[in-house]
Structure formats: C-alpha cells, structure tokens
Amino acid sequence: MRTRARRAGAGEDSDWILDGSKMWITNGSIADVAIVWAQTEGGIRGFVVPTDSPGFSASVVKHKMSLRASITSELVLEGVRLPASAVLGDVTGLKGPLSCLNEARYGIVWGSLGAARDSLGTALSYAGDREQFGKPISGFQMTQNKLAQMSVELTNGMLLALHLGRRKDLGTLRPEQVSMGKLNNVTKSIEIAREARTILGANGISLEYPVIRHMNNLESVLTYEGTPEMHTLVVGQALTGIAAFR
Ligand SMILES: Cc1cc2nc3c(=O)[nH]c(=O)nc-3n(C[C@H](O)[C@H](O)[C@H](O)COP(=O)(O)OP(=O)(O)OC[C@H]3O[C@@H](n4cnc5c(N)ncnc54)[C@H](O)[C@@H]3O)c2cc1C
C-alpha cells in the first residue's frame, strides 16, 4: 500500500493530505465518494474522499475482457486535502480493510454459484434440445457424467455457503472459513462454467448463450477479493500456524 496520508498540522483536528494511487477500482470514475485506505504514521487508516476534491482524478481501465458491464478505474490522489472528519472511525491497521474484505468475500461465496447455476441450467436445457445420432446429447453417458459432476460441485458449494451463512448469523464465522468458501466456490464455479461451455459445442463461445460471459466474468472474481493463492495461504496459516505469505 503506497498511498500515504499525513496531517497538514500538529493538532488532532488538523486536515489530512493524501498522496498515492489505486489500480482496478470498481466504479471509480462514476462514484461520488471513494473509500481510500492509506498508510499514516499511526498505521493504516480509511478515508472518505469526495471525488470532486482538488487533486483527485480517475481514469477508466480499458481493454477488459471480463466484467465488461462494470467500469474499472485507476484513482490518483495528488495532495488531496481532507478535513479531520473524513477519517473512518476508530479502526487503525489492516483490520479495517480486512473486515470490509471479509464481508465482500462472503458475498462472493454465494455470487459465484449464481453464475455456476445458470451455466449448469443452460447446459442441461441445451443438451436436452441438441440431437446427434438420433438422440439428445443429454442421453450420452459422457454428457451425463459432466452434468452429474457439475451438479455435485454446485450442491457442495451451496451447502458450504449455507453453512458459512449460518455461522455468520451466529457470529462465529472466522476469516479463514470465508477464505475456504471463496477459494472453493469460485474455483468450482469456473470449472462448472467451462464444462457447461463444452456441452454447448460451438454455441458455447457465443454471447447468445450466457455461459462464456459467466466464464470470463468469473476470471475477475477469481482474482479480486483475494486470489486463490492468497486464500490457500490463509487456510494454510490457519492449519499450520505458520504464515507463508512472504
Ligand atoms: C474487474 C476488477 C475489479 C476490481 N475492483 C477492485 C476494487 O473495487 N477495489 C480494490 O481495492 N481492488 C479491486 N480490484 C483489484 C484486485 O483486488 C487485485 O487485482 C487483486 O487483489 C490481485 O492483485 P494484483 O492484481 O496486484 O495481483 P498480484 O498481487 O500482482 O498477483 C499476481 C499473481 O501473483 C500471486 N501472488 C502475489 N503475491 C503472492 C505471494 N506472496 N505468494 C504466492 N502468490 C502470490 C497472486 O496470487 C497472483 O496469482 C479489482 C480487480 C479486477 C480484475
């Protein structure tokens, strides 16, 4: 985290000055406010930054082949001056951003499965309509194997998400459990979408069907809110007690 915030004066009520940049920020070019985490002398703090502040600029990241329906931006902060009231609550350190990430990651545990469910549904319907050698391709054992495996993984993912949700309701959900859910459900959802794509044959690469869109969008979901490697390391640390991040 290279973005830095420093006090403009000596007092607790003095303004903050922010300098730095953030890549790959969803909706950064259309948002009215940006939540920016920055290094300060006292550790990481969060700031509410109105995007019309002098020194703030945002440019759209072009050439995306994934999540094309949402705008992704680079934010640049050059001497952005904010009042003392712009800093977020009492949270200092990585705990602030990680507590936000934990919520977003939990949402992805479910959201990724929506793409998988639609991919399976599309493949099932297509395989029932498409005929080869005088019968629907859903009647061939190899297609049924694909559909059955996809269904098993989707059900596993749903049960994992449901279990995590129940722990969340009880207030006992731990971050490494969310990591396990994000890691498993996104990875399996991509596999399901890719398998569904094969069942559609050439139509699998057409935007007339939703499957290749889900596949490409899941590539972003795989990376953001923690890559598979990061979540693997979170689970690894929880199991062994040894951090292998660096
Ligand atoms: C469409 C989209 C929207 C996004 N929206 C937002 C947003 O709104 N806000 C926001 O803050 N971010 C957002 N992101 C950014 C996203 O969170 C980051 O891209 C992600 O955290 C990965 O960081 P990176 O791209 O710098 O990859 P890197 O950190 O460079 O990683 C590249 C590869 O190296 C691996 N790697 C890195 N370090 C290690 C290590 N120590 N051990 C093992 N492997 C390692 C990674 O797992 C990965 O495979 C968005 C990204 C995308 C694609």
PDB file of C-alpha atoms and ligand atoms in Angstrom:
ATOM      1  CA  MET A   1       0.000   0.000   0.000  1.00  0.00           C
ATOM      2  CA  ARG A   2       1.844   3.048  -1.265  1.00  0.00           C
ATOM      3  CA  THR A   3      -0.892   5.665  -0.747  1.00  0.00           C
ATOM      4  CA  ARG A   4       0.057   7.839   2.228  1.00  0.00           C
ATOM      5  CA  ALA A   5      -1.902  10.263   4.402  1.00  0.00           C
ATOM      6  CA  ARG A   6      -0.239  12.884   6.598  1.00  0.00           C
ATOM      7  CA  ARG A   7      -1.566  15.575   8.887  1.00  0.00           C
ATOM      8  CA  ALA A   8      -1.364  19.100   7.489  1.00  0.00           C
ATOM      9  CA  GLY A   9      -0.813  20.487  11.009  1.00  0.00           C
ATOM     10  CA  ALA A  10       0.081  19.346  14.528  1.00  0.00           C
ATOM     11  CA  GLY A  11      -3.386  19.116  16.161  1.00  0.00           C
ATOM     12  CA  GLU A  12      -5.842  16.196  16.208  1.00  0.00           C
ATOM     13  CA  ASP A  13      -8.336  18.349  14.325  1.00  0.00           C
ATOM     14  CA  SER A  14      -5.938  19.350  11.545  1.00  0.00           C
ATOM     15  CA  ASP A  15      -6.613  18.385   7.922  1.00  0.00           C
ATOM     16  CA  TRP A  16      -5.219  15.302   6.187  1.00  0.00           C
ATOM     17  CA  ILE A  17      -3.246  15.347   2.916  1.00  0.00           C
ATOM     18  CA  LEU A  18      -3.420  12.208   0.730  1.00  0.00           C
ATOM     19  CA  ASP A  19      -0.942  11.207  -1.987  1.00  0.00           C
ATOM     20  CA  GLY A  20      -0.864   7.987  -3.992  1.00  0.00           C
ATOM     21  CA  SER A  21      -2.826   5.879  -6.448  1.00  0.00           C
ATOM     22  CA  LYS A  22      -5.144   2.860  -6.567  1.00  0.00           C
ATOM     23  CA  MET A  23      -5.476   0.495  -9.518  1.00  0.00           C
ATOM     24  CA  TRP A  24      -8.505  -1.563 -10.534  1.00  0.00           C
ATOM     25  CA  ILE A  25     -11.166   0.269  -8.545  1.00  0.00           C
ATOM     26  CA  THR A  26     -14.726  -0.702  -9.448  1.00  0.00           C
ATOM     27  CA  ASN A  27     -16.912   2.300 -10.404  1.00  0.00           C
ATOM     28  CA  GLY A  28     -14.031   4.666  -9.565  1.00  0.00           C
ATOM     29  CA  SER A  29     -14.836   7.040 -12.451  1.00  0.00           C
ATOM     30  CA  ILE A  30     -18.536   7.432 -11.645  1.00  0.00           C
ATOM     31  CA  ALA A  31     -18.558   7.334  -7.833  1.00  0.00           C
ATOM     32  CA  ASP A  32     -19.264  10.468  -5.778  1.00  0.00           C
ATOM     33  CA  VAL A  33     -17.072   9.237  -2.927  1.00  0.00           C
ATOM     34  CA  ALA A  34     -14.104   6.877  -2.766  1.00  0.00           C
ATOM     35  CA  ILE A  35     -13.154   4.888   0.332  1.00  0.00           C
ATOM     36  CA  VAL A  36      -9.369   5.019   0.373  1.00  0.00           C
ATOM     37  CA  TRP A  37      -7.090   3.107   2.723  1.00  0.00           C
ATOM     38  CA  ALA A  38      -3.757   4.814   3.286  1.00  0.00           C
ATOM     39  CA  GLN A  39      -0.604   4.482   5.351  1.00  0.00           C
ATOM     40  CA  THR A  40      -0.257   7.043   8.141  1.00  0.00           C
ATOM     41  CA  GLU A  41       2.366   7.483  10.850  1.00  0.00           C
ATOM     42  CA  GLY A  42      -0.013   5.652  13.181  1.00  0.00           C
ATOM     43  CA  GLY A  43      -0.799   2.762  10.801  1.00  0.00           C
ATOM     44  CA  ILE A  44      -3.366   2.190   8.056  1.00  0.00           C
ATOM     45  CA  ARG A  45      -6.471   4.426   8.187  1.00  0.00           C
ATOM     46  CA  GLY A  46      -9.558   4.667   5.980  1.00  0.00           C
ATOM     47  CA  PHE A  47     -10.706   7.951   4.400  1.00  0.00           C
ATOM     48  CA  VAL A  48     -13.942   9.094   2.787  1.00  0.00           C
ATOM     49  CA  VAL A  49     -12.797  11.063  -0.249  1.00  0.00           C
ATOM     50  CA  PRO A  50     -15.295  13.130  -2.281  1.00  0.00           C
ATOM     51  CA  THR A  51     -14.268  12.530  -5.892  1.00  0.00           C
ATOM     52  CA  ASP A  52     -14.630  16.238  -6.739  1.00  0.00           C
ATOM     53  CA  SER A  53     -11.811  17.085  -4.298  1.00  0.00           C
ATOM     54  CA  PRO A  54      -8.969  19.088  -5.893  1.00  0.00           C
ATOM     55  CA  GLY A  55      -6.084  16.690  -6.663  1.00  0.00           C
ATOM     56  CA  PHE A  56      -8.350  13.648  -7.169  1.00  0.00           C
ATOM     57  CA  SER A  57      -8.604  12.123 -10.651  1.00  0.00           C
ATOM     58  CA  ALA A  58      -9.841   8.813 -12.071  1.00  0.00           C
ATOM     59  CA  SER A  59      -9.297   7.213 -15.464  1.00  0.00           C
ATOM     60  CA  VAL A  60     -11.074   4.198 -16.918  1.00  0.00           C
ATOM     61  CA  VAL A  61      -9.100   0.950 -17.340  1.00  0.00           C
ATOM     62  CA  LYS A  62      -9.579  -0.097 -20.961  1.00  0.00           C
ATOM     63  CA  HIS A  63      -9.318  -3.422 -22.871  1.00  0.00           C
ATOM     64  CA  LYS A  64     -11.079  -5.551 -20.228  1.00  0.00           C
ATOM     65  CA  MET A  65     -12.336  -8.934 -21.447  1.00  0.00           C
ATOM     66  CA  SER A  66     -14.088  -9.677 -18.161  1.00  0.00           C
ATOM     67  CA  LEU A  67     -16.793  -7.875 -16.148  1.00  0.00           C
ATOM     68  CA  ARG A  68     -17.220  -5.524 -19.084  1.00  0.00           C
ATOM     69  CA  ALA A  69     -20.555  -4.297 -17.710  1.00  0.00           C
ATOM     70  CA  SER A  70     -18.829  -2.581 -14.794  1.00  0.00           C
ATOM     71  CA  ILE A  71     -16.412   0.325 -15.006  1.00  0.00           C
ATOM     72  CA  THR A  72     -12.977  -0.212 -13.508  1.00  0.00           C
ATOM     73  CA  SER A  73     -10.706   2.752 -12.851  1.00  0.00           C
ATOM     74  CA  GLU A  74      -7.324   3.968 -11.704  1.00  0.00           C
ATOM     75  CA  LEU A  75      -7.556   6.579  -8.953  1.00  0.00           C
ATOM     76  CA  VAL A  76      -4.821   9.171  -8.497  1.00  0.00           C
ATOM     77  CA  LEU A  77      -4.557  11.322  -5.368  1.00  0.00           C
ATOM     78  CA  GLU A  78      -2.175  14.284  -5.595  1.00  0.00           C
ATOM     79  CA  GLY A  79      -2.157  16.369  -2.435  1.00  0.00           C
ATOM     80  CA  VAL A  80      -5.866  15.770  -1.773  1.00  0.00           C
ATOM     81  CA  ARG A  81      -6.787  17.797   1.332  1.00  0.00           C
ATOM     82  CA  LEU A  82      -9.487  16.384   3.630  1.00  0.00           C
ATOM     83  CA  PRO A  83     -10.955  17.567   6.934  1.00  0.00           C
ATOM     84  CA  ALA A  84     -10.201  15.594  10.118  1.00  0.00           C
ATOM     85  CA  SER A  85     -13.778  14.272   9.983  1.00  0.00           C
ATOM     86  CA  ALA A  86     -13.006  12.364   6.737  1.00  0.00           C
ATOM     87  CA  VAL A  87     -11.126   9.617   8.572  1.00  0.00           C
ATOM     88  CA  LEU A  88     -13.066   6.423   9.352  1.00  0.00           C
ATOM     89  CA  GLY A  89     -13.938   5.688  12.988  1.00  0.00           C
ATOM     90  CA  ASP A  90     -11.575   4.102  15.437  1.00  0.00           C
ATOM     91  CA  VAL A  91     -10.144   1.413  13.214  1.00  0.00           C
ATOM     92  CA  THR A  92      -6.386   1.501  12.667  1.00  0.00           C
ATOM     93  CA  GLY A  93      -4.255  -1.077  10.844  1.00  0.00           C
ATOM     94  CA  LEU A  94      -5.041  -3.886   8.388  1.00  0.00           C
ATOM     95  CA  LYS A  95      -8.071  -4.869  10.476  1.00  0.00           C
ATOM     96  CA  GLY A  96     -10.094  -2.079   8.801  1.00  0.00           C
ATOM     97  CA  PRO A  97      -9.678  -3.117   5.154  1.00  0.00           C
ATOM     98  CA  LEU A  98      -9.677  -6.826   6.028  1.00  0.00           C
ATOM     99  CA  SER A  99     -13.009  -6.568   7.864  1.00  0.00           C
ATOM    100  CA  CYS A 100     -14.516  -4.977   4.708  1.00  0.00           C
ATOM    101  CA  LEU A 101     -12.932  -7.651   2.512  1.00  0.00           C
ATOM    102  CA  ASN A 102     -14.335 -10.367   4.732  1.00  0.00           C
ATOM    103  CA  GLU A 103     -17.892  -9.135   4.028  1.00  0.00           C
ATOM    104  CA  ALA A 104     -17.311  -8.828   0.278  1.00  0.00           C
ATOM    105  CA  ARG A 105     -15.687 -12.269   0.141  1.00  0.00           C
ATOM    106  CA  TYR A 106     -18.664 -13.810   1.882  1.00  0.00           C
ATOM    107  CA  GLY A 107     -20.912 -12.286  -0.807  1.00  0.00           C
ATOM    108  CA  ILE A 108     -18.738 -13.881  -3.483  1.00  0.00           C
ATOM    109  CA  VAL A 109     -19.106 -17.297  -1.838  1.00  0.00           C
ATOM    110  CA  TRP A 110     -22.765 -17.086  -2.923  1.00  0.00           C
ATOM    111  CA  GLY A 111     -22.486 -14.883  -6.007  1.00  0.00           C
ATOM    112  CA  SER A 112     -20.077 -17.136  -7.871  1.00  0.00           C
ATOM    113  CA  LEU A 113     -22.562 -20.002  -7.511  1.00  0.00           C
ATOM    114  CA  GLY A 114     -25.211 -17.952  -9.310  1.00  0.00           C
ATOM    115  CA  ALA A 115     -23.013 -17.966 -12.416  1.00  0.00           C
ATOM    116  CA  ALA A 116     -22.404 -21.702 -11.972  1.00  0.00           C
ATOM    117  CA  ARG A 117     -26.104 -22.444 -11.515  1.00  0.00           C
ATOM    118  CA  ASP A 118     -27.036 -20.544 -14.658  1.00  0.00           C
ATOM    119  CA  SER A 119     -24.263 -22.313 -16.600  1.00  0.00           C
ATOM    120  CA  LEU A 120     -25.487 -25.733 -15.469  1.00  0.00           C
ATOM    121  CA  GLY A 121     -29.104 -24.826 -16.219  1.00  0.00           C
ATOM    122  CA  THR A 122     -28.180 -23.602 -19.694  1.00  0.00           C
ATOM    123  CA  ALA A 123     -26.130 -26.734 -20.432  1.00  0.00           C
ATOM    124  CA  LEU A 124     -28.896 -29.014 -19.190  1.00  0.00           C
ATOM    125  CA  SER A 125     -31.505 -27.334 -21.344  1.00  0.00           C
ATOM    126  CA  TYR A 126     -29.224 -27.209 -24.394  1.00  0.00           C
ATOM    127  CA  ALA A 127     -28.243 -30.869 -24.039  1.00  0.00           C
ATOM    128  CA  GLY A 128     -31.903 -31.825 -23.934  1.00  0.00           C
ATOM    129  CA  ASP A 129     -32.623 -29.995 -27.220  1.00  0.00           C
ATOM    130  CA  ARG A 130     -29.489 -30.716 -29.239  1.00  0.00           C
ATOM    131  CA  GLU A 131     -29.652 -34.028 -31.092  1.00  0.00           C
ATOM    132  CA  GLN A 132     -26.803 -36.102 -32.510  1.00  0.00           C
ATOM    133  CA  PHE A 133     -27.005 -39.627 -33.911  1.00  0.00           C
ATOM    134  CA  GLY A 134     -30.757 -39.534 -33.418  1.00  0.00           C
ATOM    135  CA  LYS A 135     -30.958 -38.636 -29.720  1.00  0.00           C
ATOM    136  CA  PRO A 136     -30.409 -35.654 -27.427  1.00  0.00           C
ATOM    137  CA  ILE A 137     -26.782 -35.263 -26.360  1.00  0.00           C
ATOM    138  CA  SER A 138     -28.044 -35.396 -22.752  1.00  0.00           C
ATOM    139  CA  GLY A 139     -28.652 -39.090 -23.442  1.00  0.00           C
ATOM    140  CA  PHE A 140     -24.933 -39.826 -23.911  1.00  0.00           C
ATOM    141  CA  GLN A 141     -23.097 -41.122 -20.854  1.00  0.00           C
ATOM    142  CA  MET A 142     -20.186 -38.692 -21.206  1.00  0.00           C
ATOM    143  CA  THR A 143     -22.540 -35.716 -21.215  1.00  0.00           C
ATOM    144  CA  GLN A 144     -24.389 -37.119 -18.213  1.00  0.00           C
ATOM    145  CA  ASN A 145     -21.051 -37.522 -16.431  1.00  0.00           C
ATOM    146  CA  LYS A 146     -20.331 -33.823 -16.988  1.00  0.00           C
ATOM    147  CA  LEU A 147     -23.800 -32.770 -15.860  1.00  0.00           C
ATOM    148  CA  ALA A 148     -23.685 -35.018 -12.798  1.00  0.00           C
ATOM    149  CA  GLN A 149     -20.225 -33.767 -11.722  1.00  0.00           C
ATOM    150  CA  MET A 150     -21.305 -30.159 -12.225  1.00  0.00           C
ATOM    151  CA  SER A 151     -24.407 -30.781 -10.147  1.00  0.00           C
ATOM    152  CA  VAL A 152     -22.377 -32.415  -7.344  1.00  0.00           C
ATOM    153  CA  GLU A 153     -19.942 -29.478  -7.177  1.00  0.00           C
ATOM    154  CA  LEU A 154     -22.761 -26.915  -7.298  1.00  0.00           C
ATOM    155  CA  THR A 155     -24.530 -28.685  -4.446  1.00  0.00           C
ATOM    156  CA  ASN A 156     -21.302 -28.906  -2.419  1.00  0.00           C
ATOM    157  CA  GLY A 157     -20.728 -25.190  -2.935  1.00  0.00           C
ATOM    158  CA  MET A 158     -24.311 -24.341  -1.927  1.00  0.00           C
ATOM    159  CA  LEU A 159     -24.020 -26.384   1.262  1.00  0.00           C
ATOM    160  CA  LEU A 160     -20.695 -24.756   2.120  1.00  0.00           C
ATOM    161  CA  ALA A 161     -22.190 -21.282   1.540  1.00  0.00           C
ATOM    162  CA  LEU A 162     -25.237 -22.163   3.628  1.00  0.00           C
ATOM    163  CA  HIS A 163     -23.061 -23.465   6.453  1.00  0.00           C
ATOM    164  CA  LEU A 164     -20.907 -20.320   6.405  1.00  0.00           C
ATOM    165  CA  GLY A 165     -24.068 -18.210   6.397  1.00  0.00           C
ATOM    166  CA  ARG A 166     -25.387 -19.982   9.459  1.00  0.00           C
ATOM    167  CA  ARG A 167     -22.077 -19.412  11.252  1.00  0.00           C
ATOM    168  CA  LYS A 168     -22.278 -15.756  10.199  1.00  0.00           C
ATOM    169  CA  ASP A 169     -25.765 -15.486  11.703  1.00  0.00           C
ATOM    170  CA  LEU A 170     -24.402 -16.982  14.937  1.00  0.00           C
ATOM    171  CA  GLY A 171     -21.430 -14.581  14.912  1.00  0.00           C
ATOM    172  CA  THR A 172     -18.936 -17.468  14.854  1.00  0.00           C
ATOM    173  CA  LEU A 173     -17.723 -17.175  11.239  1.00  0.00           C
ATOM    174  CA  ARG A 174     -13.934 -16.915  11.080  1.00  0.00           C
ATOM    175  CA  PRO A 175     -11.998 -15.199   8.231  1.00  0.00           C
ATOM    176  CA  GLU A 176     -10.192 -18.410   7.249  1.00  0.00           C
ATOM    177  CA  GLN A 177     -13.587 -20.107   6.808  1.00  0.00           C
ATOM    178  CA  VAL A 178     -14.635 -17.324   4.435  1.00  0.00           C
ATOM    179  CA  SER A 179     -11.327 -17.880   2.600  1.00  0.00           C
ATOM    180  CA  MET A 180     -12.164 -21.572   2.264  1.00  0.00           C
ATOM    181  CA  GLY A 181     -15.578 -20.680   0.831  1.00  0.00           C
ATOM    182  CA  LYS A 182     -14.241 -18.079  -1.611  1.00  0.00           C
ATOM    183  CA  LEU A 183     -11.420 -20.385  -2.738  1.00  0.00           C
ATOM    184  CA  ASN A 184     -13.651 -23.416  -3.272  1.00  0.00           C
ATOM    185  CA  ASN A 185     -16.764 -21.800  -4.706  1.00  0.00           C
ATOM    186  CA  VAL A 186     -15.092 -19.526  -7.248  1.00  0.00           C
ATOM    187  CA  THR A 187     -12.696 -22.251  -8.404  1.00  0.00           C
ATOM    188  CA  LYS A 188     -15.519 -24.773  -8.760  1.00  0.00           C
ATOM    189  CA  SER A 189     -17.832 -22.236 -10.419  1.00  0.00           C
ATOM    190  CA  ILE A 190     -15.251 -21.573 -13.121  1.00  0.00           C
ATOM    191  CA  GLU A 191     -14.840 -25.310 -13.662  1.00  0.00           C
ATOM    192  CA  ILE A 192     -18.617 -25.698 -13.946  1.00  0.00           C
ATOM    193  CA  ALA A 193     -18.882 -22.818 -16.443  1.00  0.00           C
ATOM    194  CA  ARG A 194     -16.036 -24.255 -18.528  1.00  0.00           C
ATOM    195  CA  GLU A 195     -17.613 -27.706 -18.542  1.00  0.00           C
ATOM    196  CA  ALA A 196     -21.001 -26.216 -19.484  1.00  0.00           C
ATOM    197  CA  ARG A 197     -19.304 -24.417 -22.355  1.00  0.00           C
ATOM    198  CA  THR A 198     -18.113 -27.710 -23.824  1.00  0.00           C
ATOM    199  CA  ILE A 199     -21.651 -29.114 -23.799  1.00  0.00           C
ATOM    200  CA  LEU A 200     -22.796 -26.187 -25.938  1.00  0.00           C
ATOM    201  CA  GLY A 201     -20.185 -27.021 -28.586  1.00  0.00           C
ATOM    202  CA  ALA A 202     -19.573 -24.049 -30.901  1.00  0.00           C
ATOM    203  CA  ASN A 203     -22.544 -22.241 -29.359  1.00  0.00           C
ATOM    204  CA  GLY A 204     -20.538 -22.287 -26.131  1.00  0.00           C
ATOM    205  CA  ILE A 205     -18.376 -19.454 -27.391  1.00  0.00           C
ATOM    206  CA  SER A 206     -21.351 -17.338 -28.477  1.00  0.00           C
ATOM    207  CA  LEU A 207     -22.756 -14.477 -26.421  1.00  0.00           C
ATOM    208  CA  GLU A 208     -26.206 -15.697 -27.496  1.00  0.00           C
ATOM    209  CA  TYR A 209     -25.831 -18.005 -24.503  1.00  0.00           C
ATOM    210  CA  PRO A 210     -24.736 -16.744 -21.058  1.00  0.00           C
ATOM    211  CA  VAL A 211     -22.042 -19.352 -20.400  1.00  0.00           C
ATOM    212  CA  ILE A 212     -18.934 -17.756 -21.913  1.00  0.00           C
ATOM    213  CA  ARG A 213     -19.890 -14.450 -20.271  1.00  0.00           C
ATOM    214  CA  HIS A 214     -20.049 -16.202 -16.886  1.00  0.00           C
ATOM    215  CA  MET A 215     -16.707 -17.882 -17.626  1.00  0.00           C
ATOM    216  CA  ASN A 216     -14.983 -14.619 -18.441  1.00  0.00           C
ATOM    217  CA  ASN A 217     -16.574 -12.735 -15.545  1.00  0.00           C
ATOM    218  CA  LEU A 218     -15.520 -15.453 -13.114  1.00  0.00           C
ATOM    219  CA  GLU A 219     -11.914 -14.851 -14.179  1.00  0.00           C
ATOM    220  CA  SER A 220     -12.159 -11.439 -12.458  1.00  0.00           C
ATOM    221  CA  VAL A 221     -13.934 -12.951  -9.473  1.00  0.00           C
ATOM    222  CA  LEU A 222     -11.092 -15.468  -9.200  1.00  0.00           C
ATOM    223  CA  THR A 223      -8.594 -12.612  -8.846  1.00  0.00           C
ATOM    224  CA  TYR A 224     -10.383  -9.934  -6.861  1.00  0.00           C
ATOM    225  CA  GLU A 225     -11.220 -10.164  -3.154  1.00  0.00           C
ATOM    226  CA  GLY A 226      -8.144 -12.350  -2.745  1.00  0.00           C
ATOM    227  CA  THR A 227      -6.560 -14.619  -5.342  1.00  0.00           C
ATOM    228  CA  PRO A 228      -6.746 -18.424  -4.937  1.00  0.00           C
ATOM    229  CA  GLU A 229      -3.092 -18.350  -3.896  1.00  0.00           C
ATOM    230  CA  MET A 230      -3.805 -15.841  -1.104  1.00  0.00           C
ATOM    231  CA  HIS A 231      -6.791 -17.804   0.216  1.00  0.00           C
ATOM    232  CA  THR A 232      -4.757 -21.010   0.062  1.00  0.00           C
ATOM    233  CA  LEU A 233      -2.124 -19.300   2.216  1.00  0.00           C
ATOM    234  CA  VAL A 234      -4.795 -18.045   4.656  1.00  0.00           C
ATOM    235  CA  VAL A 235      -6.104 -21.602   5.068  1.00  0.00           C
ATOM    236  CA  GLY A 236      -2.532 -22.919   5.247  1.00  0.00           C
ATOM    237  CA  GLN A 237      -1.699 -20.496   8.023  1.00  0.00           C
ATOM    238  CA  ALA A 238      -4.858 -21.429   9.947  1.00  0.00           C
ATOM    239  CA  LEU A 239      -3.934 -25.121   9.708  1.00  0.00           C
ATOM    240  CA  THR A 240      -0.226 -24.900  10.465  1.00  0.00           C
ATOM    241  CA  GLY A 241       0.151 -21.707  12.454  1.00  0.00           C
ATOM    242  CA  ILE A 242       2.890 -20.649  10.016  1.00  0.00           C
ATOM    243  CA  ALA A 243       2.423 -17.648   7.707  1.00  0.00           C
ATOM    244  CA  ALA A 244       3.854 -18.337   4.241  1.00  0.00           C
ATOM    245  CA  PHE A 245       2.859 -15.052   2.598  1.00  0.00           C
ATOM    246  CA  ARG A 246       6.426 -13.829   2.211  1.00  0.00           C
TER     247      ARG A 246
HETATM  248  C1  LIG B   1     -12.515  -6.267 -12.544  1.00  0.00           C
HETATM  249  C2  LIG B   1     -11.759  -5.967 -11.278  1.00  0.00           C
HETATM  250  C3  LIG B   1     -12.319  -5.102 -10.329  1.00  0.00           C
HETATM  251  C4  LIG B   1     -11.611  -4.795  -9.160  1.00  0.00           C
HETATM  252  N1  LIG B   1     -12.172  -3.932  -8.252  1.00  0.00           N
HETATM  253  C5  LIG B   1     -11.461  -3.565  -7.149  1.00  0.00           C
HETATM  254  C6  LIG B   1     -11.983  -2.597  -6.219  1.00  0.00           C
HETATM  255  O1  LIG B   1     -13.101  -2.096  -6.360  1.00  0.00           O
HETATM  256  N2  LIG B   1     -11.217  -2.236  -5.171  1.00  0.00           N
HETATM  257  C7  LIG B   1      -9.972  -2.756  -4.968  1.00  0.00           C
HETATM  258  O2  LIG B   1      -9.305  -2.391  -3.986  1.00  0.00           O
HETATM  259  N3  LIG B   1      -9.443  -3.669  -5.824  1.00  0.00           N
HETATM  260  C8  LIG B   1     -10.168  -4.075  -6.913  1.00  0.00           C
HETATM  261  N4  LIG B   1      -9.614  -4.985  -7.796  1.00  0.00           N
HETATM  262  C9  LIG B   1      -8.206  -5.379  -7.601  1.00  0.00           C
HETATM  263  C10 LIG B   1      -7.997  -6.797  -7.099  1.00  0.00           C
HETATM  264  O3  LIG B   1      -8.380  -6.881  -5.746  1.00  0.00           O
HETATM  265  C11 LIG B   1      -6.499  -7.157  -7.308  1.00  0.00           C
HETATM  266  O4  LIG B   1      -6.273  -7.228  -8.695  1.00  0.00           O
HETATM  267  C12 LIG B   1      -6.127  -8.456  -6.627  1.00  0.00           C
HETATM  268  O5  LIG B   1      -6.074  -8.276  -5.227  1.00  0.00           O
HETATM  269  C13 LIG B   1      -4.778  -9.006  -7.094  1.00  0.00           C
HETATM  270  O6  LIG B   1      -3.797  -8.027  -7.011  1.00  0.00           O
HETATM  271  P1  LIG B   1      -2.842  -7.774  -8.272  1.00  0.00           P
HETATM  272  O7  LIG B   1      -3.690  -7.597  -9.493  1.00  0.00           O
HETATM  273  O8  LIG B   1      -1.918  -6.672  -7.883  1.00  0.00           O
HETATM  274  O9  LIG B   1      -2.049  -9.115  -8.459  1.00  0.00           O
HETATM  275  P2  LIG B   1      -0.629  -9.520  -7.831  1.00  0.00           P
HETATM  276  O10 LIG B   1      -0.627  -9.248  -6.368  1.00  0.00           O
HETATM  277  O11 LIG B   1       0.452  -8.919  -8.665  1.00  0.00           O
HETATM  278  O12 LIG B   1      -0.651 -11.084  -8.034  1.00  0.00           O
HETATM  279  C14 LIG B   1      -0.331 -11.714  -9.280  1.00  0.00           C
HETATM  280  C15 LIG B   1      -0.204 -13.229  -9.044  1.00  0.00           C
HETATM  281  O13 LIG B   1       0.843 -13.491  -8.097  1.00  0.00           O
HETATM  282  C16 LIG B   1       0.328 -14.218  -6.998  1.00  0.00           C
HETATM  283  N5  LIG B   1       0.996 -13.778  -5.760  1.00  0.00           N
HETATM  284  C17 LIG B   1       1.198 -12.494  -5.332  1.00  0.00           C
HETATM  285  N6  LIG B   1       1.819 -12.499  -4.142  1.00  0.00           N
HETATM  286  C18 LIG B   1       1.993 -13.802  -3.790  1.00  0.00           C
HETATM  287  C19 LIG B   1       2.539 -14.465  -2.661  1.00  0.00           C
HETATM  288  N7  LIG B   1       3.032 -13.784  -1.609  1.00  0.00           N
HETATM  289  N8  LIG B   1       2.541 -15.815  -2.632  1.00  0.00           N
HETATM  290  C20 LIG B   1       2.004 -16.519  -3.658  1.00  0.00           C
HETATM  291  N9  LIG B   1       1.472 -15.968  -4.770  1.00  0.00           N
HETATM  292  C21 LIG B   1       1.467 -14.620  -4.823  1.00  0.00           C
HETATM  293  C22 LIG B   1      -1.157 -13.878  -6.945  1.00  0.00           C
HETATM  294  O14 LIG B   1      -1.899 -14.856  -6.242  1.00  0.00           O
HETATM  295  C23 LIG B   1      -1.479 -13.835  -8.432  1.00  0.00           C
HETATM  296  O15 LIG B   1      -1.664 -15.141  -8.928  1.00  0.00           O
HETATM  297  C24 LIG B   1     -10.321  -5.348  -8.948  1.00  0.00           C
HETATM  298  C25 LIG B   1      -9.778  -6.230  -9.918  1.00  0.00           C
HETATM  299  C26 LIG B   1     -10.485  -6.554 -11.053  1.00  0.00           C
HETATM  300  C27 LIG B   1      -9.880  -7.505 -12.045  1.00  0.00           C
END
